[in-house]
Short mmCIF file of C-alpha atoms in Angstrom, two decimals:
data_model
loop_
_atom_site.label_atom_id
_atom_site.label_comp_id
_atom_site.label_asym_id
_atom_site.label_seq_id
_atom_site.Cartn_x
_atom_site.Cartn_y
_atom_site.Cartn_z
CA MET A 1 133.78 -129.36 59.70
CA ASP A 2 130.12 -130.17 59.68
CA GLU A 3 129.02 -132.71 57.05
CA THR A 4 126.43 -130.34 55.57
CA VAL A 5 128.94 -127.50 55.33
CA ALA A 6 131.49 -129.74 53.63
CA GLU A 7 128.84 -130.86 51.17
CA PHE A 8 127.86 -127.26 50.54
CA PHE A 9 131.50 -126.42 49.81
CA ARG A 10 131.78 -129.37 47.48
CA ARG A 11 128.70 -128.47 45.50
CA THR A 12 129.59 -124.80 45.27
CA ILE A 13 133.12 -125.45 44.05
CA LEU A 14 131.84 -128.11 41.64
CA LYS A 15 129.63 -125.49 39.95
CA ILE A 16 132.62 -123.32 39.03
CA PRO A 17 133.93 -124.01 35.50
CA ILE A 18 137.60 -125.04 35.40
CA THR A 19 138.46 -122.02 33.26
CA GLU A 20 137.26 -119.66 35.97
CA MET A 21 138.47 -121.62 38.96
CA MET A 22 141.62 -119.61 39.62
CA ALA A 23 139.86 -116.27 39.14
CA VAL A 24 137.04 -117.15 41.52
CA LEU A 25 139.34 -118.56 44.20
CA LYS A 26 141.55 -115.48 44.00
CA ALA A 27 138.52 -113.21 44.38
CA TRP A 28 137.42 -115.26 47.37
CA ASP A 29 140.81 -114.70 48.96
CA PHE A 30 140.32 -117.35 51.64
CA LEU A 31 142.98 -119.71 50.34
CA SER A 32 146.28 -117.92 49.93
CA GLU A 33 148.71 -118.24 47.02
CA ASN A 34 150.78 -120.78 48.94
CA HIS A 35 147.76 -122.93 49.68
CA LEU A 36 146.64 -122.89 46.07
CA GLN A 37 150.09 -123.91 44.89
CA THR A 38 149.80 -127.15 46.83
CA VAL A 39 146.83 -128.19 44.70
CA ASN A 40 147.18 -129.74 41.27
CA PHE A 41 144.83 -127.84 38.98
CA ARG A 42 145.42 -130.12 36.04
CA GLN A 43 143.72 -133.20 37.46
CA ARG A 44 140.15 -134.27 36.78
CA LYS A 45 137.53 -131.93 38.19
CA GLU A 46 136.12 -134.31 40.80
CA SER A 47 139.56 -134.92 42.30
CA LEU A 48 140.41 -131.21 42.16
CA VAL A 49 137.19 -130.37 44.02
CA GLN A 50 137.94 -133.01 46.63
CA ASP A 51 141.40 -131.58 47.21
CA LEU A 52 140.03 -128.07 47.55
CA VAL A 53 137.36 -129.16 50.02
CA LEU A 54 140.00 -130.92 52.13
CA LEU A 55 142.07 -127.75 52.05
CA CYS A 56 139.08 -125.72 53.22
CA GLU A 57 138.51 -128.18 56.05
CA GLU A 58 142.13 -127.86 57.12
CA LYS A 59 141.84 -124.11 57.20
CA ARG A 60 138.64 -124.42 59.24
CA ALA A 61 136.41 -122.67 56.73
CA SER A 62 133.00 -121.78 58.07
CA LEU A 63 129.52 -121.60 56.59
CA ASN A 64 129.97 -117.87 56.11
CA ASP A 65 133.08 -118.46 53.99
CA ALA A 66 131.10 -120.88 51.87
CA ALA A 67 128.30 -118.35 51.50
CA LEU A 68 130.84 -115.75 50.39
CA LEU A 69 132.18 -118.15 47.76
CA ASP A 70 128.61 -118.65 46.56
CA ILE A 71 128.15 -114.89 46.23
CA ILE A 72 131.32 -114.62 44.16
CA TYR A 73 130.22 -117.46 41.90
CA THR A 74 126.89 -115.70 41.38
CA GLN A 75 128.64 -112.43 40.63
CA PHE A 76 130.58 -114.19 37.89
CA HIS A 77 127.38 -115.81 36.60
CA ARG A 78 124.82 -113.11 37.23
CA HIS A 79 123.15 -113.84 33.89
CA GLN A 80 121.94 -117.19 35.16
CA LYS A 81 119.40 -115.50 37.40
CA VAL A 82 116.41 -113.35 36.55
CA TRP A 83 116.51 -110.01 38.38
CA ASP A 84 113.54 -107.95 39.59
CA VAL A 85 113.87 -104.28 40.40
CA PHE A 86 112.51 -102.70 43.57
CA GLN A 87 112.25 -99.02 44.31
CA MET A 88 112.14 -97.58 47.79
CA SER A 89 110.85 -94.19 48.80
CA ARG A 90 110.90 -91.97 51.80
CA ARG A 91 108.11 -89.91 53.28
CA PRO A 92 108.05 -86.48 51.66
CA GLY A 93 110.14 -84.03 53.62
CA GLU A 94 112.08 -86.65 55.53
CA ASP A 95 115.69 -85.86 56.20
CA ILE A 96 118.25 -88.17 54.68
CA ASP A 97 120.97 -89.10 57.12
CA LEU A 98 124.43 -90.01 56.01
CA PHE A 99 124.44 -93.63 54.93
CA ASP A 100 126.46 -95.99 57.10
CA MET A 101 127.11 -99.31 55.38
CA GLU A 102 127.98 -101.19 58.55
CA GLN A 103 124.89 -99.95 60.31
CA PHE A 104 122.75 -100.98 57.32
CA LYS A 105 124.20 -104.47 57.33
CA SER A 106 123.79 -105.09 61.04
CA SER A 107 120.28 -103.64 61.02
CA PHE A 108 119.27 -105.75 58.02
CA LYS A 109 120.62 -108.91 59.57
CA LYS A 110 118.98 -108.22 62.92
CA ILE A 111 115.55 -107.68 61.40
CA LEU A 112 115.69 -110.98 59.52
CA GLN A 113 117.05 -112.92 62.47
CA ARG A 114 114.42 -111.53 64.80
CA ALA A 115 111.63 -112.64 62.47
CA LEU A 116 113.09 -115.96 61.38
CA LYS A 117 115.41 -117.72 63.74
CA ASN A 118 116.97 -119.82 61.00
CA VAL A 119 118.42 -117.59 58.31
CA THR A 120 121.91 -117.16 56.89
CA VAL A 121 122.78 -113.65 55.80
CA SER A 122 126.06 -112.79 54.07
CA PHE A 123 127.36 -109.56 52.59
CA ARG A 124 129.96 -108.61 50.01
CA ASP A 125 130.79 -105.02 49.19
CA THR A 126 131.48 -104.04 45.60
CA GLU A 127 132.37 -100.81 43.86
CA GLU A 128 129.92 -97.96 43.32
CA ASN A 129 128.73 -98.19 46.95
CA ALA A 130 126.90 -101.39 46.25
CA VAL A 131 126.48 -104.43 48.44
CA TRP A 132 125.58 -107.97 47.43
CA ILE A 133 123.47 -109.74 50.03
CA ARG A 134 122.89 -113.46 50.10
CA ILE A 135 120.03 -114.84 52.19
CA ALA A 136 119.38 -118.52 52.80
CA TRP A 137 115.91 -119.02 54.26
CA GLY A 138 114.87 -121.53 56.88
CA THR A 139 111.78 -121.77 59.05
CA GLN A 140 111.18 -121.84 62.78
CA TYR A 141 111.96 -125.52 62.82
CA ARG A 142 114.22 -126.12 59.84
CA LYS A 143 117.74 -125.03 59.14
CA PRO A 144 118.28 -122.66 56.22
CA ASN A 145 118.25 -124.20 52.78
CA GLN A 146 121.62 -123.19 51.34
CA TYR A 147 120.74 -124.32 47.87
CA LYS A 148 117.89 -121.88 47.24
CA PRO A 149 119.24 -118.53 48.34
CA VAL A 150 117.97 -115.10 47.42
CA TYR A 151 120.44 -112.48 46.19
CA VAL A 152 119.92 -108.76 46.64
CA VAL A 153 122.10 -106.08 45.11
CA TYR A 154 121.57 -102.74 46.83
CA TYR A 155 123.09 -99.48 45.63
CA SER A 156 123.30 -97.47 48.79
CA GLN A 157 123.31 -94.03 47.19
CA THR A 158 120.07 -94.82 45.34
CA PRO A 159 116.64 -96.10 46.30
CA TYR A 160 117.02 -99.15 44.05
CA ALA A 161 117.56 -102.78 44.90
CA PHE A 162 117.82 -105.69 42.50
CA VAL A 163 116.54 -109.06 43.65
CA ALA A 164 117.21 -112.39 41.98
CA SER A 165 113.83 -114.06 41.78
CA SER A 166 113.48 -116.77 44.31
CA LEU A 167 110.98 -119.55 44.43
CA LEU A 168 110.05 -118.66 47.98
CA LYS A 169 107.50 -115.92 47.35
CA SER A 170 106.34 -116.01 50.96
CA ASN A 171 109.57 -114.47 52.22
CA LEU A 172 109.43 -111.49 49.90
CA PRO A 173 107.44 -109.19 52.25
CA LEU A 174 109.90 -109.82 55.06
CA LEU A 175 112.82 -109.11 52.74
CA GLY A 176 111.17 -105.89 51.61
CA GLN A 177 110.58 -104.81 55.16
CA ALA A 178 114.17 -105.54 56.17
CA LEU A 179 115.55 -103.57 53.21
CA THR A 180 113.26 -100.62 53.81
CA VAL A 181 113.85 -100.29 57.51
CA ALA A 182 117.59 -100.92 57.39
CA SER A 183 118.10 -98.32 54.67
CA LYS A 184 115.85 -95.82 56.43
CA HIS A 185 113.16 -95.70 53.79
CA HIS A 186 109.42 -95.75 54.23
CA GLN A 187 108.04 -97.85 51.44
CA ILE A 188 109.15 -100.38 48.85
CA VAL A 189 107.51 -101.06 45.50
CA LYS A 190 108.24 -103.65 42.87
CA MET A 191 108.84 -102.13 39.45
CA ASP A 192 107.52 -103.73 36.27
CA LEU A 193 111.03 -104.39 35.09
CA ARG A 194 112.69 -107.76 34.88
CA SER A 195 115.69 -109.15 33.01
CA ARG A 196 118.69 -111.46 33.28
CA TYR A 197 121.12 -108.69 32.54
CA LEU A 198 121.82 -106.87 35.76
CA ASP A 199 124.07 -104.31 34.09
CA SER A 200 121.33 -103.40 31.61
CA LEU A 201 118.79 -103.03 34.42
CA LYS A 202 121.24 -100.73 36.17
CA ALA A 203 121.73 -98.69 33.00
CA ILE A 204 117.97 -98.27 32.56
CA VAL A 205 117.18 -97.44 36.14
CA PHE A 206 120.09 -95.08 36.66
CA LYS A 207 119.49 -93.56 33.21
CA GLN A 208 123.04 -94.27 32.13
CA TYR A 209 122.26 -95.86 28.79
CA ASN A 210 122.03 -92.77 26.65
CA GLN A 211 125.59 -91.62 26.83
CA THR A 212 127.10 -91.17 23.41
CA PHE A 213 130.84 -91.31 23.31
CA GLU A 214 132.75 -88.90 21.13
CA THR A 215 134.44 -90.79 18.33
CA HIS A 216 136.04 -89.52 15.17
CA ASN A 217 133.59 -91.60 13.17
CA SER A 218 130.79 -89.23 14.01
CA THR A 219 131.90 -86.89 11.23
CA THR A 220 130.82 -89.22 8.41
CA PRO A 221 127.97 -87.67 6.46
CA LEU A 222 124.47 -88.91 7.18
CA GLN A 223 123.93 -90.19 3.66
CA GLU A 224 126.72 -92.74 3.76
CA ARG A 225 125.75 -94.00 7.17
CA SER A 226 122.10 -94.11 6.31
CA LEU A 227 122.60 -96.69 3.60
CA GLY A 228 123.68 -99.02 6.37
CA LEU A 229 126.00 -100.94 4.10
CA ASP A 230 128.58 -103.24 5.52
CA ILE A 231 130.59 -103.33 2.31
CA ASN A 232 133.09 -100.53 2.14
CA ILE A 233 132.85 -99.87 -1.55
CA VAL A 234 129.39 -98.90 -2.74
CA ASP A 235 128.90 -100.33 -6.18
CA SER A 236 127.82 -97.47 -8.41
CA ARG A 237 125.81 -99.85 -10.54
CA ILE A 238 123.37 -100.34 -7.65
CA ILE A 239 120.90 -97.49 -7.43
CA HIS A 240 118.54 -97.06 -4.51
CA GLU A 241 115.27 -95.63 -5.72
CA ASN A 242 113.83 -94.86 -2.31
CA ARG A 243 116.85 -93.02 -0.97
CA VAL A 244 114.77 -90.23 0.55
CA GLU A 245 112.50 -92.64 2.37
CA LYS A 246 115.44 -94.65 3.67
CA GLU A 247 117.09 -91.55 5.01
CA ARG A 248 113.87 -90.57 6.74
CA ILE A 249 113.65 -93.98 8.40
CA GLN A 250 117.27 -93.80 9.54
CA ARG A 251 116.69 -90.33 10.94
CA VAL A 252 113.54 -91.29 12.80
CA THR A 253 115.16 -94.42 14.20
CA GLN A 254 118.16 -92.45 15.35
CA GLU A 255 115.95 -89.83 17.01
CA ILE A 256 114.10 -92.47 18.95
CA PHE A 257 116.85 -94.93 19.77
CA GLY A 258 119.96 -92.81 19.59
CA ASP A 259 123.42 -93.87 18.46
CA TYR A 260 124.39 -95.71 21.60
CA PRO A 261 124.13 -99.46 22.27
CA GLN A 262 120.78 -100.34 23.79
CA PRO A 263 120.49 -101.97 27.24
CA ARG A 264 119.83 -105.67 27.02
CA LEU A 265 116.40 -107.08 27.77
CA GLU A 266 114.87 -110.38 26.73
CA PHE A 267 111.13 -109.73 27.07
CA ALA A 268 108.45 -107.16 26.74
CA GLN A 269 105.03 -108.26 27.85
CA TYR A 270 101.76 -106.43 27.26
CA LYS A 271 98.59 -107.43 29.08
CA LEU A 272 95.53 -106.03 27.38
CA GLU A 273 92.24 -105.67 29.17
CA THR A 274 90.06 -103.70 26.88
CA LYS A 275 86.53 -103.84 25.68
CA PHE A 276 85.93 -104.78 22.10
CA LYS A 277 85.53 -101.79 19.78
CA SER A 278 83.97 -102.24 16.39
CA ASP A 279 82.68 -100.08 13.57
CA LEU A 280 79.74 -102.40 13.04
CA ASN A 281 76.78 -101.89 15.28
CA GLY A 282 76.17 -104.79 17.56
CA GLY A 283 77.77 -108.14 17.15
CA ILE A 284 78.39 -110.65 19.89
CA LEU A 285 81.78 -109.34 20.95
CA ALA A 286 80.64 -105.75 21.22
CA GLU A 287 77.90 -106.66 23.68
CA ARG A 288 80.27 -108.23 26.20
CA GLU A 289 80.41 -106.40 29.48
CA GLU A 290 83.66 -107.90 30.55
CA PRO A 291 86.83 -106.69 28.91
CA LEU A 292 88.69 -109.00 26.59
CA ARG A 293 91.95 -110.28 27.95
CA CYS A 294 94.96 -110.85 25.78
CA LEU A 295 98.67 -111.24 26.35
CA VAL A 296 101.31 -110.22 23.82
CA LYS A 297 104.89 -111.12 24.54
CA PHE A 298 107.94 -110.10 22.55
CA SER A 299 111.08 -112.09 23.19
CA SER A 300 114.55 -111.81 21.72
CA PRO A 301 118.17 -112.32 22.75
CA HIS A 302 118.48 -108.53 22.62
CA LEU A 303 115.02 -107.02 22.41
CA LEU A 304 115.83 -103.33 22.09
CA GLU A 305 118.41 -103.79 19.35
CA ALA A 306 115.89 -105.95 17.50
CA LEU A 307 113.24 -103.23 17.78
CA LYS A 308 115.77 -100.65 16.60
CA SER A 309 116.50 -102.66 13.47
CA LEU A 310 112.84 -103.31 12.53
CA ALA A 311 112.24 -100.15 10.50
CA PRO A 312 115.61 -100.07 8.67
CA ALA A 313 115.14 -103.74 7.74
CA GLY A 314 111.79 -102.96 6.16
CA ILE A 315 109.78 -105.17 8.52
CA ALA A 316 107.85 -102.34 10.16
CA ASP A 317 107.04 -98.73 9.43
CA ALA A 318 108.84 -95.93 11.20
CA PRO A 319 108.10 -94.49 13.72
CA LEU A 320 107.37 -97.54 15.85
CA SER A 321 104.54 -97.65 18.32
CA PRO A 322 105.34 -95.63 21.45
CA LEU A 323 104.43 -98.69 23.52
CA LEU A 324 107.59 -100.31 22.19
CA THR A 325 109.89 -97.33 22.22
CA CYS A 326 109.09 -96.15 25.74
CA ILE A 327 110.63 -99.21 27.42
CA PRO A 328 113.99 -97.76 28.51
CA ASN A 329 112.54 -94.32 29.23
CA LYS A 330 109.80 -95.59 31.49
CA GLY A 331 111.91 -98.38 32.92
CA MET A 332 109.21 -100.97 32.33
CA ASN A 333 108.97 -104.11 30.30
CA TYR A 334 105.71 -105.42 31.72
CA PHE A 335 102.70 -103.33 30.71
CA LYS A 336 99.01 -103.46 31.58
CA ILE A 337 96.82 -101.70 29.08
CA ARG A 338 93.29 -100.87 30.08
CA ASP A 339 90.54 -98.76 28.60
CA LYS A 340 90.90 -95.13 29.51
CA MET B 1 99.96 -91.53 -11.03
CA SER B 2 103.14 -92.68 -12.63
CA VAL B 3 103.02 -96.09 -14.24
CA LEU B 4 106.04 -98.02 -15.42
CA ARG B 5 105.94 -98.69 -19.13
CA PRO B 6 108.38 -101.02 -20.84
CA LEU B 7 109.01 -99.14 -24.06
CA ASP B 8 108.68 -95.49 -23.18
CA LYS B 9 112.42 -94.84 -23.33
CA LEU B 10 115.20 -95.62 -25.74
CA PRO B 11 117.56 -98.36 -24.62
CA GLY B 12 121.09 -97.54 -23.57
CA LEU B 13 123.96 -98.95 -25.57
CA ASN B 14 124.68 -102.50 -24.39
CA THR B 15 122.97 -101.71 -21.08
CA ALA B 16 120.54 -103.93 -19.25
CA THR B 17 118.67 -102.62 -16.21
CA ILE B 18 116.82 -104.69 -13.65
CA LEU B 19 114.49 -103.34 -10.99
CA LEU B 20 114.19 -105.29 -7.74
CA VAL B 21 111.12 -104.40 -5.70
CA GLY B 22 110.73 -105.66 -2.14
CA THR B 23 110.66 -104.60 1.52
CA ASP B 24 113.70 -106.60 2.61
CA ASP B 25 116.41 -104.12 1.87
CA VAL B 26 119.27 -106.30 3.05
CA LEU B 27 118.25 -109.25 0.89
CA LEU B 28 117.80 -107.06 -2.18
CA GLN B 29 121.23 -105.57 -1.73
CA GLN B 30 122.83 -108.95 -1.35
CA LEU B 31 121.10 -110.21 -4.49
CA ALA B 32 122.20 -107.12 -6.37
CA GLY B 33 125.77 -107.70 -5.24
CA SER B 34 125.65 -111.33 -6.37
CA MET B 35 124.27 -110.36 -9.76
CA LEU B 36 126.95 -107.78 -10.37
CA LYS B 37 129.64 -110.33 -9.60
CA GLU B 38 128.58 -112.38 -12.61
CA ASP B 39 130.53 -112.20 -15.84
CA CYS B 40 128.30 -110.57 -18.36
CA ALA B 41 128.88 -109.12 -21.79
CA SER B 42 126.28 -106.42 -21.20
CA GLU B 43 126.62 -103.58 -18.75
CA LEU B 44 124.34 -104.31 -15.84
CA LYS B 45 122.51 -101.81 -13.70
CA VAL B 46 120.47 -102.79 -10.65
CA HIS B 47 117.80 -100.53 -9.23
CA LEU B 48 116.44 -101.29 -5.78
CA ALA B 49 113.08 -100.01 -4.63
CA LYS B 50 111.01 -100.65 -1.57
CA SER B 51 107.75 -100.14 -3.45
CA LEU B 52 106.19 -98.54 -6.52
CA PRO B 53 105.56 -95.89 -7.74
CA LEU B 54 109.13 -94.75 -8.15
CA PRO B 55 110.01 -91.13 -7.48
CA SER B 56 109.31 -89.31 -10.71
CA ASP B 57 111.96 -86.64 -10.59
CA VAL B 58 114.82 -89.02 -11.34
CA ASN B 59 116.35 -89.66 -14.72
CA ARG B 60 116.57 -93.40 -14.97
CA PRO B 61 117.34 -95.78 -17.81
CA ARG B 62 114.78 -98.03 -19.44
CA ILE B 63 113.87 -100.92 -17.17
CA ASP B 64 114.15 -104.27 -18.87
CA LEU B 65 113.05 -106.65 -16.12
CA ILE B 66 111.16 -106.16 -12.86
CA VAL B 67 111.49 -108.76 -10.12
CA PHE B 68 109.04 -108.53 -7.24
CA VAL B 69 110.56 -110.10 -4.13
CA VAL B 70 108.12 -111.52 -1.60
CA ASN B 71 109.40 -112.70 1.77
CA LEU B 72 107.23 -115.62 2.83
CA HIS B 73 107.91 -114.74 6.46
CA SER B 74 106.15 -111.42 6.20
CA GLN B 75 102.58 -110.49 5.25
CA HIS B 76 103.82 -106.92 5.03
CA SER B 77 106.10 -107.76 2.09
CA LEU B 78 103.28 -109.53 0.24
CA ARG B 79 100.92 -106.58 0.68
CA ASN B 80 103.65 -104.23 -0.46
CA VAL B 81 104.16 -106.19 -3.68
CA GLU B 82 100.41 -106.43 -4.32
CA GLU B 83 100.05 -102.67 -4.05
CA SER B 84 103.12 -101.99 -6.18
CA LEU B 85 101.75 -104.17 -8.98
CA HIS B 86 99.06 -101.56 -9.66
CA HIS B 87 101.74 -99.16 -10.85
CA VAL B 88 103.02 -101.36 -13.62
CA ASP B 89 101.61 -101.10 -17.11
CA SER B 90 100.02 -104.30 -18.40
CA THR B 91 102.43 -104.54 -21.35
CA PHE B 92 105.22 -105.19 -18.88
CA PHE B 93 103.68 -108.55 -18.10
CA LEU B 94 104.67 -109.95 -21.50
CA GLY B 95 107.76 -111.58 -20.07
CA LYS B 96 109.39 -108.61 -18.36
CA VAL B 97 108.08 -109.26 -14.89
CA SER B 98 109.00 -112.08 -12.55
CA PHE B 99 108.19 -112.97 -8.97
CA LEU B 100 110.73 -114.24 -6.45
CA ALA B 101 109.66 -115.85 -3.19
CA THR B 102 112.24 -116.16 -0.45
CA GLY B 103 112.19 -117.83 2.92
CA ALA B 104 110.46 -121.07 1.95
CA GLY B 105 113.24 -123.08 3.57
CA GLN B 106 112.22 -122.05 7.10
CA GLU B 107 108.73 -123.52 7.16
CA SER B 108 108.03 -122.54 10.75
CA HIS B 109 108.59 -118.83 10.09
CA CYS B 110 106.37 -118.65 7.03
CA SER B 111 103.21 -116.63 7.47
CA VAL B 112 102.41 -116.40 3.77
CA HIS B 113 101.23 -119.62 2.21
CA ARG B 114 103.09 -120.90 -0.81
CA ASN B 115 99.84 -121.09 -2.78
CA THR B 116 99.20 -117.41 -2.27
CA VAL B 117 102.30 -116.45 -4.23
CA VAL B 118 101.61 -119.16 -6.80
CA LYS B 119 98.15 -117.68 -7.38
CA LEU B 120 99.56 -114.19 -7.54
CA ALA B 121 102.07 -115.17 -10.21
CA HIS B 122 99.39 -117.04 -12.10
CA THR B 123 97.07 -114.03 -12.05
CA TYR B 124 99.76 -111.88 -13.60
CA ARG B 125 100.85 -114.63 -16.00
CA SER B 126 104.44 -114.30 -14.90
CA PRO B 127 107.02 -116.82 -13.77
CA LEU B 128 107.56 -117.49 -10.10
CA LEU B 129 110.98 -118.37 -8.76
CA PHE B 130 111.73 -119.74 -5.32
CA CYS B 131 115.05 -119.01 -3.68
CA ASP B 132 116.28 -118.60 -0.11
CA LEU B 133 118.20 -115.40 -0.65
CA GLU B 134 119.88 -115.69 2.74
CA VAL B 135 121.82 -118.77 1.65
CA GLU B 136 124.78 -117.67 -0.40
CA GLY B 137 124.92 -120.71 -2.69
CA PHE B 138 121.25 -120.44 -3.67
CA ARG B 139 121.58 -116.69 -4.08
CA THR B 140 124.51 -117.03 -6.48
CA THR B 141 122.61 -119.54 -8.61
CA MET B 142 119.54 -117.31 -8.68
CA ALA B 143 121.71 -114.34 -9.58
CA GLN B 144 123.07 -116.23 -12.57
CA ARG B 145 119.55 -117.08 -13.67
CA LEU B 146 118.37 -113.52 -13.30
CA VAL B 147 121.32 -112.14 -15.23
CA ARG B 148 120.51 -114.50 -18.10
CA MET B 149 116.81 -113.55 -17.99
CA LEU B 150 117.78 -109.90 -17.91
CA GLN B 151 119.96 -110.21 -20.98
CA ILE B 152 117.11 -111.85 -22.87
CA CYS B 153 114.62 -109.20 -21.76
CA ALA B 154 116.98 -106.44 -22.82
CA GLY B 155 117.23 -108.05 -26.23
CA HIS B 156 120.92 -108.85 -25.96
CA VAL B 157 120.51 -112.52 -26.82
CA PRO B 158 119.92 -112.98 -30.51
CA GLY B 159 116.95 -115.12 -31.44
CA VAL B 160 115.26 -115.13 -28.05
CA SER B 161 112.83 -112.48 -26.88
CA ALA B 162 111.17 -111.90 -23.54
CA LEU B 163 107.92 -113.36 -24.84
CA ASN B 164 109.70 -116.50 -26.07
CA LEU B 165 111.23 -116.91 -22.68
CA LEU B 166 107.86 -116.52 -21.02
CA SER B 167 106.29 -119.35 -23.00
CA LEU B 168 109.35 -121.51 -22.42
CA LEU B 169 109.15 -120.96 -18.69
CA ARG B 170 105.43 -121.53 -18.58
CA SER B 171 105.61 -124.99 -20.04
CA THR B 172 107.75 -126.13 -17.12
CA GLU B 173 105.23 -124.80 -14.61
CA ASN B 174 103.11 -127.12 -12.53
CA PRO B 175 100.39 -128.42 -14.90
CA SER B 176 97.72 -128.19 -12.23
CA LEU B 177 98.06 -124.39 -12.20
CA GLU B 178 94.88 -124.11 -14.28
CA ASP B 179 92.94 -125.76 -11.48
CA LEU B 180 93.70 -123.03 -9.01
#
């Protein structure tokens, strides 16, 4: 095996935590049960990795097998990457042929290889008609850099593709072109939606987040639920004076956010470019011709749940600003606000 | 405009009622729970309100002590308390009102300066207590203190009145308060 490939194997296997090692190797399915039994999984990690690499060499594993292992590792650790969302569109009135996954893959690969001689493209099919694509970029004169790949998750029955942000911005147009042409679309546009949580992005874009499940708990009267108490026994010596107002807030919050768990985002960013408006006549700021620029960024481990709990916690008035509540509906978390 | 007056109702038998006013509903509820866990000879009642004035159509007992809770992390809670203070009759401020500031432990999250609450309490001639209500140990201690203050304000402790308590508490205040 080539030195570089062996090193790539070593580094990829080294990344996998010991607790997940068996699961990942089984998903990879390159080393069979018998092979894995010959390895001692209880030794120190460095020795274990060495043994596994030797095993791969024996079985004549190729670069493609290594790339596949890398895809599987990333699938297990998808939260480590930040995903952008791209939307493709067809010309109006264009007929949609039946989608052929194999044709898509070979077309995609051909387009990239024609443009850039040195590129490694690997595919892995997953459920829901989705395909994970891994691309390692090189240049005309340099071999592909296996340690800075780009991952694309394309749902073939939809016009959406999710791309793990890569440092190599220059290759993005080529990637877009390859995706568009191979999937028989006309145009590709980057949406203003970005997050680490691929499943939440999916839920937002495919509008799957607002499904309430029928549970027997839904028959509890609004009043009890609206107090939002964790303790089961409500002490009758505690009297809430603003019961009506609290119920109103709970109702408004529920109307806007629903009963279901919110999709997970970490940021919402608002870029303001507006001219200064003031009640006073004149003033230095009001005379500026250029708009004022300002950036407001909200960040949280779970932004939408945090926004949902603002009014019930008494930190903000209900209803919240529509700029905050429109995020899942519009599928955006990066906004540009200009003067009308 | 309904204004809270301290002596406009007859007291209930052996009952002491405290009114907690603040925007942080969760913290108020936790404090109420801690207070009710205390052993107390009097029957305690805790009323929680986000702001004043209180809804007027409710039959409520006489309120013996009002505690205004300000969260130092939130300008909104300070403004809320400032506006609610207008709905309290001035005779309440003879020992039956107290201020509680929470959140001082997390300096980096504080958007209300400590001195602002100190000045507010000084303006209304009422004691100011500091307690991080999120920490259970501190909350329990504060609950004990409030229960004791409440009993005095309700007149259940012989020989000590709310006004006595006020002058006692004031002498332990920071002497440079007059300079503010």
